[in-house]
């Protein structure tokens, strides 16, 4: 029998308490996806690899991955957990066939800001899409939509409209509006850091797709091209390259890949699915070594 993949491998990396905060969309998508996965017929759920990776700040994360069917599409779900098995990252991509390619769009959310969680989640996402491309045998194109810019413009507009109408710039309402602008500016900066054109994660300006930027994932052509469900665990690192113009780019690099009998791997991952934790309320998080 295969050994259980540990929740995490790592010690105290943050060195200070951090506040976990779940955006509304994170909460909604996490609950909907978990419910859909658990209510789907087990034979229709694809159990993807368990990814073990670290953020740039040294925080280890375990990612459980699954795929389930929706009407006319499939949904790949990536769920990230800290050493206490508390959800800190959520990612999904909905993909369907469009002509000779598979087109994907999705959402990414984190509950721990400023620790590189979003970046390492994107590394897992890109490796997963490459393996989905291998499974389907066709090119997968991920379309990134810059919805944050519209939210930011609305936040700025509300604040600018408030002051000329006689609003006190130092009252609670004005301060809340200013804080909303600040938060959305940070969100926009994070979006560009990952999905921005010609940025570190390889997205380009979209001219042929219904998106602001895009990235194409061809079927893998490597010695580790195992079937998605045969893979038990993947240890992933960030591969950093610099081009001739000094531009830095990131891509996923597999350091360890473990496989096993398909039936045993699926059985353990379906058991894990039934036991995945619900979202807690916003809490103080102090990273500690896991026991197992």
mmCIF file of N, CA and C in Angstrom, residues 76-77 93 104 122-142 215-220:
data_model
loop_
_atom_site.group_PDB
_atom_site.id
_atom_site.type_symbol
_atom_site.label_atom_id
_atom_site.label_comp_id
_atom_site.label_asym_id
_atom_site.label_seq_id
_atom_site.Cartn_x
_atom_site.Cartn_y
_atom_site.Cartn_z
ATOM 1 N N UNK A 76 -10.983 22.244 -13.660
ATOM 2 C CA UNK A 76 -9.817 21.818 -12.887
ATOM 3 C C UNK A 76 -9.739 22.675 -11.627
ATOM 4 N N UNK A 77 -9.649 22.030 -10.471
ATOM 5 C CA UNK A 77 -9.663 22.726 -9.185
ATOM 6 C C UNK A 77 -8.348 22.453 -8.456
ATOM 7 N N UNK A 93 -9.732 26.398 -13.212
ATOM 8 C CA UNK A 93 -9.755 26.702 -14.641
ATOM 9 C C UNK A 93 -10.874 25.895 -15.270
ATOM 10 N N UNK A 104 -9.257 27.786 -21.854
ATOM 11 C CA UNK A 104 -9.483 27.778 -20.411
ATOM 12 C C UNK A 104 -9.531 29.200 -19.866
ATOM 13 N N UNK A 122 0.253 29.766 -9.229
ATOM 14 C CA UNK A 122 0.301 29.833 -10.691
ATOM 15 C C UNK A 122 1.288 28.813 -11.261
ATOM 16 N N UNK A 123 2.390 28.562 -10.565
ATOM 17 C CA UNK A 123 3.327 27.530 -11.022
ATOM 18 C C UNK A 123 2.648 26.164 -11.065
ATOM 19 N N UNK A 124 1.886 25.848 -10.017
ATOM 20 C CA UNK A 124 1.141 24.588 -9.983
ATOM 21 C C UNK A 124 0.114 24.557 -11.114
ATOM 22 N N UNK A 125 -0.578 25.679 -11.302
ATOM 23 C CA UNK A 125 -1.595 25.783 -12.348
ATOM 24 C C UNK A 125 -0.991 25.516 -13.724
ATOM 25 N N UNK A 126 0.179 26.094 -13.992
ATOM 26 C CA UNK A 126 0.790 25.922 -15.310
ATOM 27 C C UNK A 126 1.243 24.482 -15.537
ATOM 28 N N UNK A 127 1.783 23.846 -14.507
ATOM 29 C CA UNK A 127 2.159 22.441 -14.665
ATOM 30 C C UNK A 127 0.921 21.580 -14.891
ATOM 31 N N UNK A 128 -0.148 21.890 -14.168
ATOM 32 C CA UNK A 128 -1.399 21.129 -14.306
ATOM 33 C C UNK A 128 -1.979 21.280 -15.717
ATOM 34 N N UNK A 129 -1.995 22.510 -16.255
ATOM 35 C CA UNK A 129 -2.528 22.716 -17.604
ATOM 36 C C UNK A 129 -1.693 21.983 -18.652
ATOM 37 N N UNK A 130 -0.382 21.932 -18.450
ATOM 38 C CA UNK A 130 0.467 21.183 -19.382
ATOM 39 C C UNK A 130 0.097 19.705 -19.385
ATOM 40 N N UNK A 131 -0.225 19.177 -18.222
ATOM 41 C CA UNK A 131 -0.587 17.760 -18.122
ATOM 42 C C UNK A 131 -1.995 17.502 -18.657
ATOM 43 N N UNK A 132 -2.874 18.482 -18.519
ATOM 44 C CA UNK A 132 -4.197 18.361 -19.134
ATOM 45 C C UNK A 132 -4.059 18.380 -20.652
ATOM 46 N N UNK A 133 -3.150 19.215 -21.158
ATOM 47 C CA UNK A 133 -2.897 19.238 -22.603
ATOM 48 C C UNK A 133 -2.400 17.878 -23.077
ATOM 49 N N UNK A 134 -1.536 17.267 -22.283
ATOM 50 C CA UNK A 134 -1.038 15.940 -22.636
ATOM 51 C C UNK A 134 -2.186 14.929 -22.637
ATOM 52 N N UNK A 135 -3.071 15.019 -21.635
ATOM 53 C CA UNK A 135 -4.179 14.067 -21.517
ATOM 54 C C UNK A 135 -5.154 14.208 -22.684
ATOM 55 N N UNK A 136 -5.433 15.471 -23.083
ATOM 56 C CA UNK A 136 -6.370 15.706 -24.182
ATOM 57 C C UNK A 136 -5.703 15.566 -25.543
ATOM 58 N N UNK A 137 -4.374 15.722 -25.578
ATOM 59 C CA UNK A 137 -3.639 15.596 -26.831
ATOM 60 C C UNK A 137 -3.703 16.817 -27.720
ATOM 61 N N UNK A 138 -4.198 17.943 -27.189
ATOM 62 C CA UNK A 138 -4.286 19.169 -27.983
ATOM 63 C C UNK A 138 -3.766 20.351 -27.172
ATOM 64 N N UNK A 139 -3.547 21.459 -27.868
ATOM 65 C CA UNK A 139 -3.083 22.692 -27.241
ATOM 66 C C UNK A 139 -4.142 23.231 -26.280
ATOM 67 N N UNK A 140 -3.703 23.617 -25.073
ATOM 68 C CA UNK A 140 -4.580 24.295 -24.121
ATOM 69 C C UNK A 140 -4.166 25.761 -24.061
ATOM 70 N N UNK A 141 -5.109 26.670 -24.279
ATOM 71 C CA UNK A 141 -4.841 28.106 -24.236
ATOM 72 C C UNK A 141 -5.579 28.706 -23.049
ATOM 73 N N UNK A 142 -4.817 29.295 -22.116
ATOM 74 C CA UNK A 142 -5.449 29.946 -20.965
ATOM 75 C C UNK A 142 -5.641 31.423 -21.267
ATOM 76 N N UNK A 215 -1.767 32.476 -22.502
ATOM 77 C CA UNK A 215 -0.590 31.620 -22.579
ATOM 78 C C UNK A 215 -1.021 30.259 -23.101
ATOM 79 N N UNK A 216 -0.227 29.698 -24.011
ATOM 80 C CA UNK A 216 -0.547 28.406 -24.623
ATOM 81 C C UNK A 216 0.291 27.302 -23.993
ATOM 82 N N UNK A 217 -0.359 26.159 -23.761
ATOM 83 C CA UNK A 217 0.298 24.998 -23.162
ATOM 84 C C UNK A 217 0.158 23.813 -24.114
ATOM 85 N N UNK A 218 1.223 23.462 -24.830
ATOM 86 C CA UNK A 218 1.151 22.303 -25.728
ATOM 87 C C UNK A 218 1.225 21.010 -24.927
ATOM 88 N N UNK A 219 0.823 19.891 -25.525
ATOM 89 C CA UNK A 219 1.002 18.597 -24.846
ATOM 90 C C UNK A 219 2.466 18.401 -24.465
ATOM 91 N N UNK A 220 2.694 17.881 -23.276
ATOM 92 C CA UNK A 220 4.064 17.704 -22.787
ATOM 93 C C UNK A 220 4.836 16.730 -23.673
#
